[in-house]
């Protein structure tokens, strides 16, 4: 084959420059080229499969750490589309892996968790990988394409028949970019356990071929089981966590909470599966509503008499373990570490849902 580069139109040379920018300043795209950035590559690919699951088409995700520290992510979704992109004149899957921020171009709405905090997409992983291969099972066929350091090595080709649908992405992080290339099993396992809690029903399997280790994370109860897990070494005050969920103005809200006999407040909050340790509007909406619900209840049933002062917010959260998870279409992350949810509309949505549903409980 002649040099790939010669085959590119002016339009596509732009594309190559796009990924060159990623290789020049990787930190701008994945935060760091240390272990955090290295693990982030895996999360970027898995997030795309999680989006496919949230859209209702994928139930299983498998992540394999190979002996050479390359990674494979397999999902049983619809398979990334392979039809020719009308403007760029190449298969959609190639666009996904070679065009910076191509994710959004397919629109489709819905609650995408990819494109979140770093949320830079598959093309960034491709740019920062020595090689990357994608296999798509779709239309009864299997398709294949390979890239090196973000550059197309071969056109997308049909390589056989497929009985199922799905996407398999394999990649090896580039030693020219990353300071360290070794994946830490526990780091990945912890994130996949969290993702399985946050997205009930999805199975995420982690396999380590370096030491024949394997775990499957799957929680039908979602964040309700997350709260039980967080309280696993505590004396709990109720057997089952309180669980409420609701959707309002396109905001999906899920909250699980359970008191234990300590005095500690333990609120874990997430927006689009991203941990928000700095809190934000989802957390403040929750706190306001919980304080009101408990005070109203205490008044109504005579636990607070006419001359008693209301319970302060902190009082209602003594010994509370809670998980707050919201999914929204356009999350705004603010604060020192960009882990504080800023969307103002979320505060009142959470407030209303907690006000109605925890009160009912
Ligand atoms: C159909 C349509 C679209 C994406 C996918 C399937 C899809 C993407 C990925 C990425 C990893 N696994 C996947 N499985 C399916 C485009 C629709 C849209 O962007 O909303």
Coordinates of C-alpha atoms and ligand atoms in Angstrom, one line a residue:
X1 CA 0.0 0.0 0.0
X2 CA 1.2 3.5 -0.7
X3 CA 1.8 5.9 2.1
X4 CA -1.5 6.5 4.0
X5 CA -0.7 10.2 4.3
X6 CA -0.8 10.6 0.5
X7 CA -4.4 9.4 0.4
X8 CA -5.7 12.1 2.7
X9 CA -7.6 15.0 1.4
X10 CA -7.1 18.5 2.7
X11 CA -10.0 18.0 5.0
X12 CA -8.4 14.9 6.5
X13 CA -5.0 16.4 7.0
X14 CA -6.8 18.7 9.4
X15 CA -7.8 15.5 11.3
X16 CA -4.2 14.3 11.6
X17 CA -3.2 17.7 13.0
X18 CA -6.0 17.4 15.5
X19 CA -4.6 14.2 17.0
X20 CA -1.0 15.6 16.7
X21 CA -2.1 18.3 19.1
X22 CA -3.2 15.6 21.6
X23 CA 0.3 14.0 21.4
X24 CA 2.0 17.4 21.8
X25 CA 0.0 18.3 24.9
X26 CA -1.4 15.0 26.3
X27 CA -1.9 16.6 29.8
X28 CA -4.4 19.0 28.4
X29 CA -6.6 16.1 27.3
X30 CA -6.2 13.5 30.0
X31 CA -4.9 15.5 32.9
X32 CA -1.6 13.7 33.3
X33 CA 0.8 11.3 31.6
X34 CA 1.4 9.5 34.9
X35 CA -0.6 6.5 36.3
X36 CA -3.8 8.6 36.4
X37 CA -3.7 9.4 32.7
X38 CA -2.8 5.8 31.9
X39 CA -5.9 4.5 33.7
X40 CA -8.0 7.3 32.3
X41 CA -7.5 5.8 28.8
X42 CA -9.4 2.7 29.9
X43 CA -12.2 4.8 31.4
X44 CA -12.7 6.7 28.2
X45 CA -13.3 3.6 26.2
X46 CA -15.5 2.0 28.9
X47 CA -17.6 5.2 29.1
X48 CA -18.6 4.8 25.5
X49 CA -19.9 1.3 26.3
X50 CA -21.6 2.6 29.4
X51 CA -23.4 5.2 27.1
X52 CA -24.5 2.4 24.9
X53 CA -25.8 0.6 28.0
X54 CA -27.6 3.8 29.2
X55 CA -29.3 4.0 25.8
X56 CA -30.6 0.6 26.5
X57 CA -28.7 -1.5 24.0
X58 CA -25.8 -3.0 26.0
X59 CA -25.7 -5.2 29.2
X60 CA -22.2 -6.6 29.3
X61 CA -18.8 -5.0 29.3
X62 CA -15.6 -6.9 29.6
X63 CA -12.2 -5.4 30.3
X64 CA -9.0 -7.4 29.8
X65 CA -5.6 -6.5 31.0
X66 CA -3.2 -8.4 28.8
X67 CA 0.3 -9.6 29.7
X68 CA 1.9 -6.7 27.8
X69 CA -0.3 -4.2 29.6
X70 CA -2.4 -3.6 26.5
X71 CA -6.1 -3.4 27.2
X72 CA -9.2 -4.9 25.5
X73 CA -12.7 -3.6 26.1
X74 CA -15.6 -5.7 24.7
X75 CA -19.3 -4.7 24.8
X76 CA -22.4 -6.3 23.5
X77 CA -24.0 -3.1 22.3
X78 CA -25.2 -2.3 18.7
X79 CA -21.6 -1.9 17.4
X80 CA -20.3 1.5 16.4
X81 CA -21.9 2.5 13.1
X82 CA -19.8 1.7 10.0
X83 CA -21.8 3.6 7.4
X84 CA -20.0 6.4 5.5
X85 CA -20.1 9.8 7.2
X86 CA -21.6 12.1 4.5
X87 CA -19.3 15.1 5.2
X88 CA -16.0 13.3 6.0
X89 CA -16.6 10.5 3.5
X90 CA -15.3 7.7 5.7
X91 CA -16.9 5.2 8.0
X92 CA -18.4 6.6 11.2
X93 CA -16.2 4.3 13.3
X94 CA -13.1 5.8 11.7
X95 CA -14.4 9.2 12.5
X96 CA -14.9 8.3 16.1
X97 CA -11.3 7.2 16.4
X98 CA -9.6 9.9 14.3
X99 CA -11.6 13.1 14.8
X100 CA -11.1 15.0 18.1
X101 CA -14.4 15.3 19.9
X102 CA -16.3 13.4 17.3
X103 CA -18.5 11.8 19.9
X104 CA -20.9 14.7 20.0
X105 CA -21.2 14.8 16.2
X106 CA -23.5 11.8 16.3
X107 CA -25.8 13.8 18.5
X108 CA -28.7 11.5 19.4
X109 CA -29.3 13.2 22.7
X110 CA -29.7 11.0 25.7
X111 CA -27.7 10.9 28.8
X112 CA -24.1 10.5 27.8
X113 CA -21.6 9.9 30.5
X114 CA -18.7 10.1 28.1
X115 CA -17.8 13.7 27.4
X116 CA -17.9 14.4 31.1
X117 CA -15.0 15.6 33.2
X118 CA -12.1 14.8 31.0
X119 CA -14.6 13.1 28.6
X120 CA -12.3 13.5 25.6
X121 CA -13.3 10.5 23.7
X122 CA -12.0 7.5 21.8
X123 CA -9.8 9.6 19.4
X124 CA -7.7 10.8 22.3
X125 CA -7.1 7.3 23.4
X126 CA -6.1 6.4 19.9
X127 CA -3.7 9.4 19.6
X128 CA -2.0 8.3 22.8
X129 CA -1.7 4.6 21.9
X130 CA 1.2 2.9 20.2
X131 CA -1.6 0.9 18.4
X132 CA -5.3 0.6 18.6
X133 CA -7.6 -1.9 16.9
X134 CA -11.4 -1.8 16.7
X135 CA -13.7 -4.7 15.8
X136 CA -17.4 -3.9 15.2
X137 CA -20.0 -6.6 15.0
X138 CA -23.0 -5.3 13.2
X139 CA -25.2 -6.1 10.2
X140 CA -24.2 -9.8 10.6
X141 CA -20.6 -8.9 9.7
X142 CA -17.4 -8.2 11.6
X143 CA -15.5 -5.1 10.6
X144 CA -11.9 -4.3 11.6
X145 CA -9.6 -1.3 11.6
X146 CA -6.2 -0.6 13.0
X147 CA -4.4 2.6 13.9
X148 CA -0.9 3.6 15.1
X149 CA -0.4 6.7 17.2
X150 CA -3.8 7.9 15.9
X151 CA -3.0 7.3 12.2
X152 CA -5.0 5.0 10.1
X153 CA -3.0 1.9 9.2
X154 CA -5.7 0.2 7.1
X155 CA -9.1 1.1 5.8
X156 CA -12.1 -0.4 7.7
X157 CA -12.6 -3.9 6.3
X158 CA -15.1 -6.7 6.6
X159 CA -13.3 -9.7 8.1
X160 CA -16.0 -12.2 8.6
X161 CA -19.6 -12.9 9.7
X162 CA -20.9 -12.0 13.1
X163 CA -23.8 -13.7 15.0
X164 CA -24.0 -11.0 17.7
X165 CA -23.5 -7.3 17.8
X166 CA -21.0 -5.2 19.7
X167 CA -17.7 -3.4 19.8
X168 CA -14.2 -4.6 20.8
X169 CA -11.5 -2.0 21.3
X170 CA -7.9 -3.0 22.0
X171 CA -5.1 -0.6 22.6
X172 CA -1.5 -0.3 23.9
X173 CA -0.7 3.0 25.6
X174 CA 2.3 4.7 24.0
X175 CA 5.6 4.4 25.8
X176 CA 6.6 7.7 24.1
X177 CA 3.8 9.4 26.0
X178 CA 3.3 7.7 29.4
X179 CA 5.9 7.6 32.2
X180 CA 4.7 4.3 33.4
X181 CA 2.8 1.6 31.5
X182 CA 1.7 -0.9 34.1
X183 CA -1.9 -1.1 34.9
X184 CA -3.0 -1.5 38.5
X185 CA -5.7 -4.1 38.9
X186 CA -7.2 -2.6 42.1
X187 CA -7.5 0.9 40.6
X188 CA -9.5 -0.4 37.7
X189 CA -11.5 -2.8 39.9
X190 CA -12.5 0.0 42.2
X191 CA -13.7 2.2 39.3
X192 CA -15.6 -0.6 37.7
X193 CA -17.3 -1.6 40.9
X194 CA -18.4 2.0 41.3
X195 CA -19.6 2.2 37.7
X196 CA -21.6 -1.1 38.2
X197 CA -23.2 0.4 41.4
X198 CA -24.0 3.6 39.5
X199 CA -25.6 1.9 36.5
X200 CA -27.7 -0.9 37.9
X201 CA -28.1 -4.0 35.9
X202 CA -24.9 -3.6 33.8
X203 CA -22.2 -6.3 34.2
X204 CA -18.6 -5.2 34.1
X205 CA -16.1 -8.0 34.1
X206 CA -12.4 -7.3 34.8
X207 CA -9.9 -10.0 33.7
X208 CA -6.2 -9.8 34.4
X209 CA -4.1 -12.1 32.2
X210 CA -1.0 -11.2 34.0
X211 CA -2.1 -13.2 37.0
X212 CA -5.3 -15.1 36.0
X213 CA -7.5 -12.9 38.1
X214 CA -11.1 -12.1 37.3
X215 CA -14.0 -10.3 38.9
X216 CA -17.5 -9.5 37.7
X217 CA -19.3 -6.4 39.0
X218 CA -23.1 -6.5 38.7
X219 CA -25.6 -4.9 41.0
X220 CA -29.3 -5.2 40.3
X221 CA -30.0 -2.9 43.2
X222 CA -27.6 -0.2 42.0
X223 CA -26.8 2.6 44.5
X224 CA -29.0 1.0 47.1
X225 CA -26.4 -1.8 47.2
X226 CA -23.6 0.9 47.0
X227 CA -24.9 2.3 50.3
X228 CA -25.1 -1.1 51.9
X229 CA -21.5 -1.7 50.7
X230 CA -20.3 1.7 52.2
X231 CA -22.0 0.7 55.5
X232 CA -20.8 -2.8 55.5
X233 CA -18.6 -2.5 58.6
X234 CA -21.1 -0.2 60.4
X235 CA -24.0 -0.9 62.8
X236 CA -26.9 0.3 60.6
X237 CA -30.2 1.7 62.1
X238 CA -32.4 0.2 59.4
X239 CA -31.9 -3.0 57.5
X240 CA -32.7 -1.6 54.0
X241 CA -31.5 1.8 52.7
X242 CA -34.2 4.3 51.7
X243 CA -34.2 4.5 47.9
X244 CA -35.8 7.2 45.8
X245 CA -35.6 7.9 42.1
X246 CA -37.3 10.3 39.7
X247 CA -37.0 12.1 36.5
X248 CA -38.0 15.8 36.1
X249 CA -37.1 18.3 33.3
X250 CA -34.7 15.7 31.8
X251 CA -32.8 15.3 35.0
X252 CA -32.6 11.7 36.3
X253 CA -32.2 11.6 40.1
X254 CA -31.4 8.5 42.2
X255 CA -30.7 8.7 45.9
X256 CA -30.0 5.9 48.4
X257 CA -29.5 6.6 52.1
X258 CA -29.1 4.6 55.4
X259 CA -28.2 5.8 58.9
X260 CA -25.6 4.1 60.9
X261 CA -24.8 4.4 64.7
X262 CA -21.8 6.8 64.1
X263 CA -22.0 10.6 64.1
X264 CA -20.4 10.8 60.7
X265 CA -21.9 12.3 57.6
X266 CA -20.9 10.4 54.5
X267 CA -22.5 11.7 51.3
X268 CA -21.1 10.4 48.0
X269 CA -22.4 12.4 45.0
X270 CA -22.1 11.8 41.3
X271 CA -23.1 13.6 38.1
X272 CA -23.0 11.5 35.0
X273 CA -21.1 8.8 36.9
X274 CA -18.4 11.3 37.8
X275 CA -17.6 11.6 41.5
X276 CA -18.2 15.2 42.7
X277 CA -16.4 15.3 46.1
X278 CA -16.8 19.1 46.1
X279 CA -20.6 18.6 46.0
X280 CA -22.7 21.1 44.1
X281 CA -26.4 21.7 43.3
X282 CA -27.4 18.1 43.5
X283 CA -26.0 17.9 47.0
X284 CA -27.4 21.2 48.2
X285 CA -30.8 20.3 46.8
X286 CA -30.7 17.1 48.7
X287 CA -29.6 18.7 52.0
X288 CA -32.3 21.4 51.9
X289 CA -35.0 18.9 51.2
X290 CA -33.9 16.3 53.7
X291 CA -33.8 18.9 56.5
X292 CA -37.3 20.1 55.6
X293 CA -38.8 16.6 55.3
X294 CA -37.4 15.5 58.7
X295 CA -38.6 18.8 60.4
X296 CA -42.0 18.5 58.9
X297 CA -42.3 14.9 60.0
X298 CA -41.1 15.7 63.5
X299 CA -43.7 18.5 63.8
X300 CA -46.5 16.5 62.4
X301 CA -45.9 13.6 64.8
X302 CA -45.1 15.6 67.8
X303 CA -41.4 14.9 68.1
X304 CA -40.9 18.6 68.0
X305 CA -43.2 20.7 70.2
X306 CA -44.5 24.1 69.4
X307 CA -41.6 25.9 71.3
X308 CA -38.9 23.6 70.1
X309 CA -36.4 24.9 67.5
X310 CA -36.2 23.1 64.2
X311 CA -33.4 20.5 63.7
X312 CA -30.4 22.0 62.0
X313 CA -29.3 20.5 58.7
X314 CA -26.3 18.8 60.3
X315 CA -28.5 17.1 62.9
X316 CA -30.5 15.4 60.2
X317 CA -27.3 14.0 58.6
X318 CA -25.6 12.6 61.8
X319 CA -24.7 9.0 61.0
X320 CA -26.0 9.3 57.4
X321 CA -24.5 7.4 54.5
X322 CA -26.0 8.5 51.2
X323 CA -25.3 8.2 47.5
X324 CA -26.7 10.9 45.2
X325 CA -26.5 10.2 41.5
X326 CA -27.8 12.5 38.8
X327 CA -27.7 12.1 35.1
X328 CA -28.1 15.2 33.0
X329 CA -27.5 16.1 29.4
X330 CA -25.1 19.0 29.8
X331 CA -23.2 18.8 33.1
X332 CA -21.2 21.8 34.2
X333 CA -18.3 21.0 36.5
X334 CA -16.9 23.8 38.6
X335 CA -14.7 24.4 41.6
X336 CA -11.0 23.9 42.4
X337 CA -10.8 20.4 40.9
X338 CA -13.7 20.7 38.5
X339 CA -15.6 18.2 40.7
X340 CA -18.5 20.4 41.8
X341 CA -21.7 20.3 39.9
X342 CA -22.8 23.8 38.8
X343 CA -26.1 23.2 36.9
X344 CA -28.6 25.4 38.7
X345 CA -31.7 23.6 37.4
X346 CA -30.6 20.5 39.3
X347 CA -31.0 21.9 42.8
X348 CA -34.8 22.3 42.5
X349 CA -35.3 19.0 40.7
X350 CA -33.5 17.1 43.5
X351 CA -35.2 19.2 46.1
X352 CA -38.6 18.3 44.7
X353 CA -38.0 14.6 44.2
X354 CA -36.5 14.2 47.7
X355 CA -39.3 16.4 49.2
X356 CA -42.0 14.2 47.6
X357 CA -40.5 10.8 47.8
X358 CA -38.6 10.8 51.0
X359 CA -41.7 12.3 52.7
X360 CA -43.8 9.5 51.3
X361 CA -41.3 7.0 52.6
Ligands
LIG1 C1 -25.2 3.1 17.4 C2 -25.2 4.5 17.2 C3 -24.2 5.2 17.8 C4 -23.3 4.7 18.6 C5 -23.3 3.3 18.8 C6 -24.2 2.6 18.2 C7 -22.2 2.7 19.7 C8 -21.1 3.4 20.1 C9 -20.2 2.7 20.9 C10 -19.0 3.0 21.5 C11 -18.5 1.9 22.2 N1 -19.5 0.9 22.1 C12 -20.5 1.4 21.3 N2 -21.6 0.8 20.9 C13 -22.5 1.4 20.1 C14 -24.2 6.7 17.6 C15 -25.4 7.2 18.3 C16 -25.0 8.3 19.2 O1 -23.9 8.9 19.1 O2 -25.9 8.7 20.0

